[in-house]
Amino acid sequence: MSRLQETCGFFEMNQNAPLKPNENWRSTLLDKDMIHLFFKLASLNGPIFTDDKARLDYLTTIVSGFLELLSSIDLQDYENLGVANTLKNISIMFPSSCLLSLPQDLFTSFIDHLTRLTCKMGRAAALEEALHRDDTLFLEAYERMLETWMELVGMMKDTSIEKLKPPSIEVFNSYVQCHISPPDGIRAQDEMDAKEEIDEVEEDDRERFSDQLCSIGILGRIVPEHSIPLLAKVLEDRVSRLHSQLQRIQHQVSPQDTSMDMSHLSVLYEDLHWIVLVATNVLSEEAEGETPMIPPEIMEYSISQTKSVDLHTTLKVMASPGQTVDSIPEGNLKTDYVIRLISAVFRLCEVENRAIQAKLTDMLSPQIGSTVVSFLRRWMAAYLLPDENYYAQVSHTLLTAFGRDTEAAQWTISFLLNRIISNLAIWGSEEHLMEDTMQLLVSLVDQRSKAIFVTKCELLWTLAKQEANHQPPLSLLPSKSRRKLLQALVLAGSGVTDDESREQYYQCVLQSLHDKFYSTVCKEDFTTKSQNAEVKEVIISLLESLCGVADGTRIDNLNRIYNFLMPLLQECVKLLNVYHMCEDVVPLCLELYSEVIQKQLCYLGEVRKRSTVNGEGEEEERYNDILLVMELLTNLLSKDFIDFSDPAEEGEPQSGSQISAADVVLYGLNTIIPVMDADLLKFPTLCSQYYKLIAFLAEVHPEKFVCLDHELFKSLMASVELGLSLYPLCLVFHMLLLETFNMDLLETASTALFCLICLHQEEYRELVNQLLHRQTDTTYQQRLLEAFNNLTPPTLTLTINRNSKITFMQNFDQFLINVRGFLCVR
């Protein structure tokens, strides 16, 4: 007792009492994984906190202690990821009101440490990437740090974003420096040939580092007055160096000198690649499924420069890509920096064009070409011809440069078309660059307001004529690029305002495709020659082109495209018969039907929609073909509840009886259901699509199942029973409660378990009882019993509906928190 009192007294007197465990704890406490326990304390949350004050007190203690630890040690490599996770947990687990209520000095210290560590980990991650290390520990840690910054920006953007400006500048500068060469940057020089390395990289940088770039773009927009001038000047400098280097190569004779200059070019291209990537993400946001808009921070920054900017000088800089900013009077002083940065990219395009004219194509980089096209696509979608109604305030400078009914906007569209045609001429063999280029062309005409401007350019008509005459370089494009080309050309037709000219345009674009299809497929000897490699290649190219035409369908060109495609779709049945064993042709045929259904069927009346689905009972053993057929039938089924057709078009078919989409789907299922055995249902995508189609049909048209043929109904029910038995309740119960699984799948997992419990309530009770009886510790047994009672309380209705599933998911989440830990261990 006296020993206990002595020890307690020691702790009361000494606030820094040392932890001195005996040697039995050595292996545990010195284990590297032990540090994760400390890091987990940063995510402590839940009912353990009685109120907000208790949470704030705890946060203050953990942050101050953690920062003190970071100040007193040099982190080992393996500790960086844990530290990054801790800082991220602090930012996401505690509400913004709590984090922002920290003592001012402590919060400032927290931001300072976060800034220092972010820059340090960023430099280490860049070195890790340059050395091509398999272990990406620093890369993961750096991305966690950027995620922490994004949490802070989200919570502070409407209140105290000014506090984040100095650290945003530091992190932004550090990122740019890590990705450009000395003396401005610190990027490590790789001795490997740059072009060879680009070919070996499986994933493009803009995809691989998309999250990083997005975060850096957001930080750059917090301080546009710093980031945009910085990027503009660095990019202008590198473009000027590139121009000088290419001029030097043009006048050289010695191969040795050229080899030396190529190494310099590789360094320049890597710099340009990353500067343009960063500029893309600062000036624009990825707008998947949303209307692309100029970010408000960029708009406000441009407006703030109004008094110091000369509009005429700014437009002169933009429209003179062949000149440097310094060569234009007052260009360095009176130009809007947003347009100056955009103009630097235009100048890079012009330097490449001049290199092509000088026959220096071999000295250019397809990676840079792809990066620039990606910039132009994202920038153009937001900035070119903006709708003023979407903005609370608009920059007069940006509106004059890129607004509707302006000469500058028309010049910009011509410049973009020139870039597209240039890429088509010299980079036709570069598949990724061609895909990016075609996507830029599609984006340029995907809105009628832009297509009107595009069709005013003679270059667009030149493209259409080249396609009609099957002239190079368009005739040499890969089939996938041709698909995008045809989609763009069809969409562009909506921009021709004169009816007669529009018909001439569509005749120019579509007639040659029509003629080529019939001259190939309807030849007398087509069947005998169909398996020749050259003939198959032509067929694949034609089908890709037709898919592109279908992709270009919209309400204002529906009739024209429908009338063009219908006869060809009927002939495609012949292709299915001829190529029924060719897995590269059949999927394209089915995809064409699916695209037509998806793009057109919701606009078509009863008479016309009947003819689009002839011949869809083609049986195919390949699983990918079955998947495509099911996707086609699912799209077809949507006709019955997504219908934008003109009621005036709804007429009686010649037979006098209407055929609904559900009838056609059931007819198609005659082919699908008999082949859906246990082996095919092992493919996750195929299994999901099959049951999605069945559930969709049952939900929209349950009455159709009553009229099914007996054998078809029997096969259908057999497949449903097979699906229910593939993953029985006992298997799901064991997997979710006694094994580890990804908690990101909580909603899916809880729904699956709940549905099985509803269907097999007695079996569920038996499984619970068995699990309870296996617990030898009465404390654990009682705790487990209470958890199961809370999981399915008497108030929970065991019927499969939305409210019950949501309630069960919430109960299941709490259940896992309470008992799954000791269940998995025991």
mmCIF file of C-alpha atoms in Angstrom, residues 235-245:
data_model
loop_
_atom_site.group_PDB
_atom_site.id
_atom_site.type_symbol
_atom_site.label_atom_id
_atom_site.label_comp_id
_atom_site.label_asym_id
_atom_site.label_seq_id
_atom_site.Cartn_x
_atom_site.Cartn_y
_atom_site.Cartn_z
ATOM 1 C CA LEU A 235 6.131 29.018 -68.953
ATOM 2 C CA GLU A 236 7.139 31.981 -71.128
ATOM 3 C CA ASP A 237 10.769 31.392 -70.190
ATOM 4 C CA ARG A 238 10.655 27.669 -71.056
ATOM 5 C CA VAL A 239 8.831 28.287 -74.349
ATOM 6 C CA SER A 240 11.461 30.847 -75.359
ATOM 7 C CA ARG A 241 14.201 28.357 -74.489
ATOM 8 C CA LEU A 242 12.458 25.694 -76.560
ATOM 9 C CA HIS A 243 12.208 28.058 -79.526
ATOM 10 C CA SER A 244 15.901 28.919 -79.290
ATOM 11 C CA GLN A 245 16.886 25.273 -78.925
#
